[in-house]
Coordinates of C-alpha atoms and ligand atoms in Angstrom, one line a residue:
M1 CA 2.1 19.5 22.5
S2 CA 4.3 17.5 23.5
S3 CA 1.6 14.0 22.4
R4 CA 1.3 15.8 18.8
R5 CA 5.6 16.6 18.6
G6 CA 6.3 13.0 20.4
F7 CA 3.5 11.4 17.5
L8 CA 5.6 13.6 15.1
R9 CA 8.8 12.0 16.6
N10 CA 7.5 8.8 16.2
I11 CA 6.7 9.7 12.4
L12 CA 9.9 10.5 11.9
A13 CA 11.4 8.1 13.4
G14 CA 9.5 5.3 11.8
A15 CA 10.7 7.5 8.0
G16 CA 13.9 7.3 9.1
A17 CA 13.5 3.3 9.8
F18 CA 12.7 3.3 6.2
A19 CA 15.1 4.9 5.0
S20 CA 17.7 3.6 5.8
T21 CA 16.9 0.5 4.8
K22 CA 16.2 1.3 1.8
L23 CA 19.2 2.6 1.4
L24 CA 20.7 -0.5 2.7
S25 CA 18.5 -2.0 -0.3
A26 CA 19.7 0.0 -3.1
K27 CA 23.2 -1.2 -2.1
E28 CA 22.9 -4.8 -2.4
I29 CA 20.2 -5.1 -4.9
P30 CA 21.8 -4.8 -7.8
M31 CA 19.1 -2.9 -11.3
P32 CA 17.8 -5.4 -13.2
G33 CA 18.7 -5.4 -16.5
D34 CA 22.7 -4.8 -16.6
Q35 CA 23.2 -5.7 -19.3
P36 CA 23.7 -2.8 -22.6
R37 CA 20.3 -1.7 -23.9
K38 CA 19.3 -1.8 -27.4
N39 CA 17.1 1.0 -28.7
P40 CA 13.9 -0.5 -29.1
V41 CA 10.7 -0.8 -31.4
G42 CA 10.6 3.0 -32.6
K43 CA 10.9 5.5 -30.8
R44 CA 8.4 6.5 -27.4
E45 CA 6.1 9.6 -28.6
I46 CA 6.8 12.1 -25.1
H47 CA 10.3 10.5 -24.1
E48 CA 13.2 8.6 -25.1
P49 CA 14.2 5.5 -22.6
E50 CA 17.9 5.9 -21.0
G51 CA 19.3 3.7 -17.8
P52 CA 18.4 0.5 -16.8
P53 CA 15.2 -0.5 -15.6
P54 CA 14.0 1.6 -12.4
P55 CA 13.6 -0.9 -9.4
V56 CA 10.3 -2.0 -8.5
E57 CA 9.2 0.1 -5.0
T58 CA 5.9 -1.4 -2.8
L59 CA 6.1 2.2 -0.8
D60 CA 5.7 1.8 3.4
I61 CA 7.0 -1.9 3.1
P62 CA 11.1 -2.3 2.9
N63 CA 13.0 -4.8 0.6
L64 CA 14.1 -8.4 1.4
P65 CA 17.9 -7.4 1.6
F66 CA 19.9 -10.1 0.9
R67 CA 24.1 -11.5 1.2
M68 CA 25.8 -13.7 -1.8
D69 CA 26.9 -16.5 -1.3
G70 CA 28.6 -18.0 -4.1
G71 CA 26.8 -17.9 -6.6
V72 CA 23.9 -18.6 -4.7
K73 CA 21.5 -14.8 -3.4
E74 CA 20.8 -15.3 0.1
F75 CA 17.7 -13.8 2.2
H76 CA 16.5 -14.1 6.0
L77 CA 13.2 -14.2 6.3
I78 CA 11.1 -14.3 9.4
A79 CA 7.6 -15.3 10.5
E80 CA 6.8 -13.1 13.4
P81 CA 3.8 -10.9 15.6
V82 CA 4.1 -6.9 13.6
K83 CA 2.1 -3.8 15.3
R84 CA 0.9 -1.8 11.8
Q85 CA -0.2 1.8 12.2
I86 CA -3.3 1.4 10.0
V87 CA -4.3 5.3 10.8
P88 CA -2.8 8.1 13.3
F89 CA -5.8 6.6 15.3
K90 CA -5.7 2.9 14.8
M91 CA -2.7 0.5 15.6
M92 CA -3.8 -3.7 14.2
D93 CA -1.5 -6.6 15.7
V94 CA -1.1 -8.6 12.8
W95 CA 1.6 -11.2 11.8
G96 CA 4.3 -10.0 8.9
Y97 CA 8.1 -11.0 8.4
N98 CA 10.5 -9.2 8.8
G99 CA 8.9 -6.9 11.5
S100 CA 6.6 -5.7 8.2
C101 CA 3.1 -7.0 7.5
P102 CA 2.9 -6.8 4.5
G103 CA 6.5 -8.3 4.5
P104 CA 9.2 -7.0 2.8
T105 CA 9.6 -7.0 -0.9
I106 CA 11.6 -9.8 -2.5
Q107 CA 13.6 -8.7 -5.4
A108 CA 15.3 -10.9 -7.7
N109 CA 16.4 -11.3 -11.0
Q110 CA 15.4 -14.3 -13.9
G111 CA 18.0 -16.8 -13.8
D112 CA 18.5 -16.3 -10.0
R113 CA 19.7 -18.2 -7.8
V114 CA 18.0 -17.6 -3.9
R115 CA 18.2 -19.7 -0.8
I116 CA 15.1 -18.0 1.8
V117 CA 16.5 -19.4 5.3
F118 CA 13.4 -19.2 6.9
E119 CA 12.3 -19.0 10.8
N120 CA 8.8 -18.7 12.6
H121 CA 9.6 -16.4 15.7
L122 CA 5.1 -17.3 15.6
P123 CA 3.6 -19.2 18.7
E124 CA 1.9 -21.8 15.7
S125 CA 3.8 -23.5 12.9
T126 CA 4.0 -22.2 9.6
T127 CA 5.3 -22.6 6.2
V128 CA 6.1 -20.3 3.4
H129 CA 4.5 -20.7 -0.4
W130 CA 6.3 -19.6 -3.3
H131 CA 2.5 -18.5 -5.1
G132 CA 3.5 -19.0 -9.0
L133 CA 6.7 -20.0 -9.5
E134 CA 7.6 -23.0 -11.0
I135 CA 10.3 -24.3 -8.9
P136 CA 10.4 -28.1 -6.9
I137 CA 7.8 -29.7 -5.0
A138 CA 9.7 -29.9 -2.2
M139 CA 9.3 -26.5 -1.4
D140 CA 5.9 -25.2 -3.4
G141 CA 5.8 -24.6 0.9
L142 CA 2.9 -26.9 1.7
P143 CA 2.1 -27.8 5.1
Y144 CA 2.5 -32.2 4.6
V145 CA 2.5 -32.9 1.6
T146 CA 5.8 -31.3 0.2
Q147 CA 7.3 -30.4 3.9
K148 CA 6.8 -30.4 7.6
P149 CA 5.0 -27.8 9.0
V150 CA 8.4 -25.4 10.9
P151 CA 7.5 -25.2 14.0
P152 CA 8.1 -22.5 17.2
G153 CA 12.0 -21.3 16.6
G154 CA 12.0 -24.2 13.8
R155 CA 13.0 -23.1 10.7
F156 CA 13.0 -24.5 6.6
V157 CA 15.4 -23.6 3.9
Y158 CA 13.7 -23.1 0.7
E159 CA 16.6 -22.8 -2.3
F160 CA 15.4 -22.6 -5.9
T161 CA 16.1 -21.4 -9.3
L162 CA 14.4 -18.5 -10.6
H163 CA 13.3 -19.0 -14.4
Q164 CA 10.0 -17.2 -14.2
E165 CA 9.7 -12.8 -14.7
G166 CA 6.9 -11.0 -13.2
T167 CA 4.9 -9.8 -10.1
Y168 CA 4.9 -12.7 -7.9
F169 CA 4.2 -13.4 -3.9
Y170 CA 5.3 -15.1 -0.8
H171 CA 2.2 -16.4 1.6
S172 CA 1.9 -18.7 4.7
H173 CA -0.3 -21.5 2.8
G174 CA -2.8 -21.2 6.3
A175 CA -6.2 -19.4 5.9
M176 CA -6.1 -17.9 9.1
Q177 CA -2.5 -16.3 9.2
E178 CA -3.0 -15.3 5.6
M179 CA -5.8 -12.5 6.5
M180 CA -3.6 -12.1 9.6
G181 CA -0.9 -10.6 6.8
M182 CA 1.2 -12.6 5.9
I183 CA 1.8 -11.9 2.0
G184 CA 4.8 -10.0 0.2
M185 CA 5.7 -8.8 -2.1
F186 CA 8.1 -11.1 -5.3
I187 CA 9.7 -9.4 -8.0
L188 CA 11.6 -10.6 -10.9
H189 CA 12.8 -9.1 -12.7
P190 CA 13.2 -10.7 -16.7
E191 CA 16.8 -11.6 -18.3
K192 CA 15.5 -8.7 -21.3
P193 CA 14.2 -5.4 -19.9
Y194 CA 10.5 -4.9 -21.3
Q195 CA 9.6 -2.8 -23.9
P196 CA 8.2 -0.3 -23.1
R197 CA 11.1 1.0 -20.4
V198 CA 9.4 2.2 -17.3
D199 CA 10.4 5.4 -16.0
H200 CA 8.9 4.2 -12.2
D201 CA 8.0 0.9 -11.0
Y202 CA 5.3 0.7 -7.8
G203 CA 4.4 -2.0 -6.5
V204 CA 0.5 -2.3 -4.0
I205 CA -0.7 -5.4 -1.9
L206 CA -4.1 -5.1 -1.6
Q207 CA -5.1 -6.9 2.0
E208 CA -8.7 -6.0 4.0
W209 CA -9.4 -6.5 7.8
A210 CA -12.1 -7.0 10.5
I211 CA -10.8 -4.7 13.0
L212 CA -13.7 -4.4 16.4
P213 CA -13.7 -1.1 18.0
N214 CA -11.2 -0.9 20.9
N215 CA -9.1 -3.5 19.2
T216 CA -6.6 -4.3 17.6
I217 CA -6.5 -7.7 16.1
P218 CA -8.1 -8.8 13.2
N219 CA -10.6 -11.2 13.0
T220 CA -10.0 -14.0 11.0
A221 CA -13.1 -15.8 10.5
N222 CA -15.1 -12.4 9.5
M223 CA -16.6 -12.7 6.6
E224 CA -17.6 -7.9 6.2
F225 CA -14.6 -6.6 6.5
N226 CA -14.0 -2.3 7.8
W227 CA -10.7 -1.7 7.2
L228 CA -8.9 -1.9 4.2
T229 CA -5.4 -1.5 2.8
F230 CA -2.8 -0.7 0.5
N231 CA 0.7 -2.8 1.6
G232 CA -0.5 -1.9 4.7
V233 CA -2.2 1.5 5.2
S234 CA -5.4 2.8 4.6
A235 CA -5.6 6.4 3.3
P236 CA -5.1 8.8 3.7
A237 CA -1.8 7.0 4.9
T238 CA -1.2 6.0 1.7
T239 CA 1.4 7.2 0.3
P240 CA 1.0 9.1 -2.4
L241 CA 3.2 7.0 -5.3
I242 CA 5.2 9.6 -7.4
A243 CA 5.8 10.3 -11.4
R244 CA 7.9 13.0 -12.9
L245 CA 5.7 14.0 -16.1
G246 CA 6.2 13.0 -19.2
S247 CA 7.3 9.2 -17.7
R248 CA 6.0 6.2 -18.1
V249 CA 4.3 4.5 -14.9
R250 CA 4.2 0.6 -14.0
I251 CA 2.0 -0.2 -11.0
R252 CA 2.0 -3.9 -9.9
I253 CA -1.1 -5.4 -8.0
V254 CA -1.7 -8.4 -6.4
N255 CA -4.8 -9.0 -3.7
L256 CA -5.0 -11.6 -0.9
G257 CA -8.1 -11.1 1.1
M258 CA -11.5 -12.4 0.7
D259 CA -12.5 -9.9 -2.0
H260 CA -11.8 -9.0 -5.7
H261 CA -10.9 -5.1 -6.3
P262 CA -11.8 -2.9 -9.2
M263 CA -9.1 -0.9 -8.9
H264 CA -9.8 2.7 -10.8
L265 CA -7.8 5.2 -11.9
H266 CA -8.6 8.5 -12.2
G267 CA -8.0 10.9 -15.5
N268 CA -5.7 7.6 -17.7
Q269 CA -5.8 4.7 -20.2
F270 CA -4.0 2.3 -18.8
V271 CA -2.7 -1.2 -20.4
V272 CA -2.6 -4.0 -18.3
T273 CA 1.0 -5.9 -18.6
G274 CA 1.1 -9.2 -16.9
T275 CA -1.2 -11.2 -14.8
E276 CA 0.3 -13.2 -11.9
A277 CA 2.6 -15.4 -14.8
G278 CA 4.8 -12.8 -15.6
R279 CA 4.7 -10.8 -19.1
S280 CA 1.3 -10.4 -21.2
P281 CA 1.8 -10.4 -25.0
E282 CA 1.3 -6.9 -26.2
S283 CA -1.2 -8.5 -29.1
T284 CA -3.2 -9.0 -25.5
W285 CA -3.5 -5.5 -24.2
R286 CA -6.0 -3.5 -23.5
R287 CA -7.1 -0.1 -22.5
E288 CA -8.7 -0.1 -19.8
N289 CA -8.9 2.5 -16.2
T290 CA -10.3 0.6 -14.1
V291 CA -9.1 -4.2 -14.1
L292 CA -10.6 -6.5 -11.8
V293 CA -8.2 -7.7 -9.1
G294 CA -9.7 -11.3 -8.1
V295 CA -8.0 -13.0 -5.4
A296 CA -4.7 -14.5 -6.1
Q297 CA -3.9 -12.7 -8.8
A298 CA -1.7 -9.7 -9.5
R299 CA -2.4 -7.2 -12.6
D300 CA 0.8 -5.2 -13.5
L301 CA -1.1 -1.8 -15.0
E302 CA 1.1 0.6 -17.8
F303 CA 0.7 4.2 -19.0
D304 CA 1.9 7.2 -20.3
A305 CA 1.8 10.1 -17.2
K306 CA 1.1 12.6 -19.6
Y307 CA -1.8 14.5 -17.4
P308 CA 0.0 16.4 -15.0
G309 CA -2.9 16.2 -12.2
D310 CA -3.2 14.3 -8.4
W311 CA -5.1 11.5 -10.0
M312 CA -6.4 8.6 -7.7
L313 CA -6.2 4.7 -7.3
H314 CA -8.9 3.6 -5.8
C315 CA -10.3 0.2 -5.0
H316 CA -14.2 1.1 -7.3
L317 CA -16.2 -1.4 -4.1
P318 CA -18.2 1.6 -1.9
H319 CA -17.2 -0.2 1.0
H320 CA -13.3 0.1 -0.1
M321 CA -13.8 3.4 0.3
M322 CA -14.3 4.4 3.5
N323 CA -12.1 3.4 6.9
S324 CA -14.3 1.8 9.5
M325 CA -15.8 5.5 12.3
S326 CA -16.7 2.8 14.4
D327 CA -13.3 3.7 15.7
L328 CA -14.8 6.7 16.9
L329 CA -18.0 6.2 18.6
Q330 CA -16.6 4.7 21.9
N331 CA -17.8 7.1 24.0
A332 CA -21.8 6.8 21.9
A333 CA -24.1 5.4 23.7
V334 CA -25.4 3.7 20.6
V335 CA -23.5 1.6 17.8
E336 CA -25.7 0.6 15.3
D337 CA -24.7 -3.1 14.2
R338 CA -23.6 -1.2 10.6
M339 CA -19.8 -0.9 11.8
I340 CA -19.4 1.9 9.7
M341 CA -22.5 4.0 10.3
T342 CA -22.1 7.6 11.9
T343 CA -24.5 7.9 14.7
A344 CA -24.1 11.5 14.3
T345 CA -27.0 13.6 13.0
N346 CA -26.5 17.2 13.2
D347 CA -23.5 19.7 12.9
S348 CA -23.4 19.7 17.0
Q349 CA -22.7 15.3 17.1
A350 CA -20.5 15.6 14.0
L351 CA -18.1 17.9 15.2
S352 CA -18.1 16.8 18.6
Q353 CA -17.6 13.2 17.7
M354 CA -14.4 15.0 15.4
Q355 CA -13.6 16.5 18.3
T356 CA -12.8 13.5 20.4
L357 CA -11.5 11.8 17.0
A358 CA -9.0 15.3 17.6
N359 CA -8.2 14.6 21.0
S360 CA -7.6 10.7 20.9
V361 CA -4.9 11.6 18.2
P362 CA -3.4 14.9 17.8
F363 CA -4.3 15.8 14.6
Q364 CA -5.4 19.5 12.8
H365 CA -8.5 18.6 10.7
V366 CA -11.2 21.0 10.4
H367 CA -14.6 20.7 9.5
H368 CA -16.5 18.6 7.1
A369 CA -18.3 20.2 3.9
P370 CA -21.3 22.8 4.0
I371 CA -25.5 21.2 5.1
A372 CA -27.9 22.4 4.0
E373 CA -29.8 24.3 7.0
N374 CA -33.4 21.7 6.9
A375 CA -30.7 18.6 5.7
N376 CA -32.4 16.7 9.0
D377 CA -35.5 17.0 7.6
V378 CA -34.9 14.8 4.5
L379 CA -35.3 11.0 4.5
G380 CA -31.2 9.0 4.5
F381 CA -29.1 12.2 5.7
P382 CA -26.6 11.7 6.4
Q383 CA -24.2 9.6 4.0
D384 CA -21.5 11.0 3.8
A385 CA -21.5 14.6 5.3
F386 CA -20.2 13.4 8.6
M387 CA -17.6 11.4 7.2
D388 CA -14.6 14.1 5.9
M389 CA -11.9 14.3 8.2
G390 CA -9.0 15.6 7.5
M391 CA -5.3 15.3 9.5
D392 CA -3.2 16.6 7.1
E393 CA -0.3 16.6 9.8
A394 CA -0.6 13.7 10.4
V395 CA -0.4 11.9 7.7
A396 CA 2.9 14.4 5.9
K397 CA 5.1 13.4 4.4
P398 CA 7.7 14.2 1.1
E399 CA 5.1 12.3 -1.0
T400 CA 2.3 15.1 -0.2
H401 CA 4.1 17.9 0.1
G402 CA 2.1 20.9 -2.0
L403 CA -1.4 18.7 -1.9
P404 CA -4.3 21.3 -0.8
R405 CA -5.0 22.0 2.3
N406 CA -7.1 19.0 4.3
W407 CA -6.7 17.6 1.1
S408 CA -7.1 13.7 2.9
A409 CA -10.2 15.0 4.7
N410 CA -11.9 12.1 1.7
M411 CA -9.3 10.0 1.1
M412 CA -9.7 6.6 3.0
G413 CA -9.8 3.1 2.9
M414 CA -7.8 1.8 -0.5
M415 CA -7.0 4.3 -1.9
T416 CA -3.6 6.7 -2.9
L417 CA -3.3 9.1 -5.5
V418 CA -0.8 8.7 -8.8
R419 CA 0.6 12.4 -8.2
V420 CA 2.2 13.3 -11.8
L421 CA 4.2 16.1 -11.0
P422 CA 6.0 18.7 -13.7
P423 CA 10.7 18.3 -13.3
E424 CA 10.8 21.3 -10.9
K425 CA 8.1 20.1 -8.7
Y426 CA 8.9 16.2 -9.0
D427 CA 13.2 17.2 -8.0
E428 CA 10.8 19.4 -4.8
I429 CA 9.9 16.3 -3.1
M430 CA 12.9 13.5 -4.8
D431 CA 15.1 16.1 -2.5
L432 CA 12.9 16.0 0.2
K433 CA 12.6 12.8 0.0
R434 CA 16.5 12.5 0.2
R435 CA 17.2 14.8 3.1
G436 CA 14.0 12.6 4.8
V437 CA 11.7 16.1 4.9
I438 CA 8.5 15.9 7.2
D439 CA 6.7 18.3 4.8
Q440 CA 4.5 20.1 7.0
P441 CA 1.1 21.3 5.5
A442 CA 0.7 25.4 7.3
P443 CA -1.1 25.7 10.1
S444 CA -4.0 26.4 10.7
E445 CA -5.6 27.8 13.9
H446 CA -6.8 25.6 17.4
H447 CA -9.6 26.1 18.4
H448 CA -12.5 23.7 20.1
H449 CA -15.5 22.5 18.2
E450 CA -17.5 23.8 21.6
D451 CA -17.2 27.8 20.3
H452 CA -17.7 26.7 16.8
D453 CA -19.4 29.9 15.0
H454 CA -20.8 29.0 11.7
H455 CA -18.7 30.1 8.8
Ligands
CU1 CU1 -12.8 -2.9 -3.5

């Protein structure tokens, strides 16, 4: 019980750290589109545009603060080892920037002069490449070709003018370092606000990792990946994207890994309004609900949030909709060569497996979904039967407020919820966020599975 409290405290401390980062950046980063707004291309059906466009929110990742030096926006970017809790029961030792993996989001405006003072706190040399930016060759971050590698303890000053707009990213130009997590988003807000205006603007970085049981360090040479993340966390630890009913939503998705990810949104159609090369002309927008985000690509999606509900956004590759359960099996006699296989083939095995996990991490869980009496007589069983792993309490945050009990049981891998909420529900969550209140799901009775009886 005390360890559970400690765990919640850690979560709270983490949330506080993120909150303060957000406050800092909110103060330091001017809102895009300061210029007066014209009412554009006719009337929107469901809402009237008002105010400047919102800043981009890369949930679970802070913004990189800056200071003004004359007319130059100066950022400090530090490459360093980072500990990242991917889900409540799994920690990763990865590399990133400024204590975050992926690195903090850089937001600037089209036309800005920026200086990025880069320091290398890694045990090996590195550089920073600005993916898609049209900048002088000396700033391109290609080791030996455009600059000397930045040695451990060394620094390099990148400085350039941004004439583009859109969704970009920065990354190390070493293949293994990329797979250790060294990427961050770089948002260029347009001089003239995009039309139509959006009310919510979210950023998501897709990554994948190969981490063996009882290990915390990604195997960067591996070709099979057992952990798939949005902004450095796997579902159900991913923070839901919150949207007010009747608003327009943009989601910017960037992919750096070994696989392409078909990203699917439930219950809505969106249009792809931009790529890694910036905004696309409206004549090219087409309706889709699944968009392939290839390696090194960015895709901006927009849709009108007119259907209330908790709509899932996820990679549709089946293996990217799982978390490695092999960590569960550390005490089991058999670990199959399929890293994601469960060794449980019946009720009591599955329940004791769940109890093992529940004991190792202080979270409340519930039982798996019902199975047939003769399940074990059916060839192929089990498939999804024992994958359910509810952990509502351990991943609770303001954005999960009001989700149905055990919502987290089927959330795994590259997955999150887009919660389209009526105004009063939306305001309630915004209020919880402002006050930094962690939502606590209704408690249910504690028990051990040894005492479990069927119901
Ligand atoms: Cu995928």
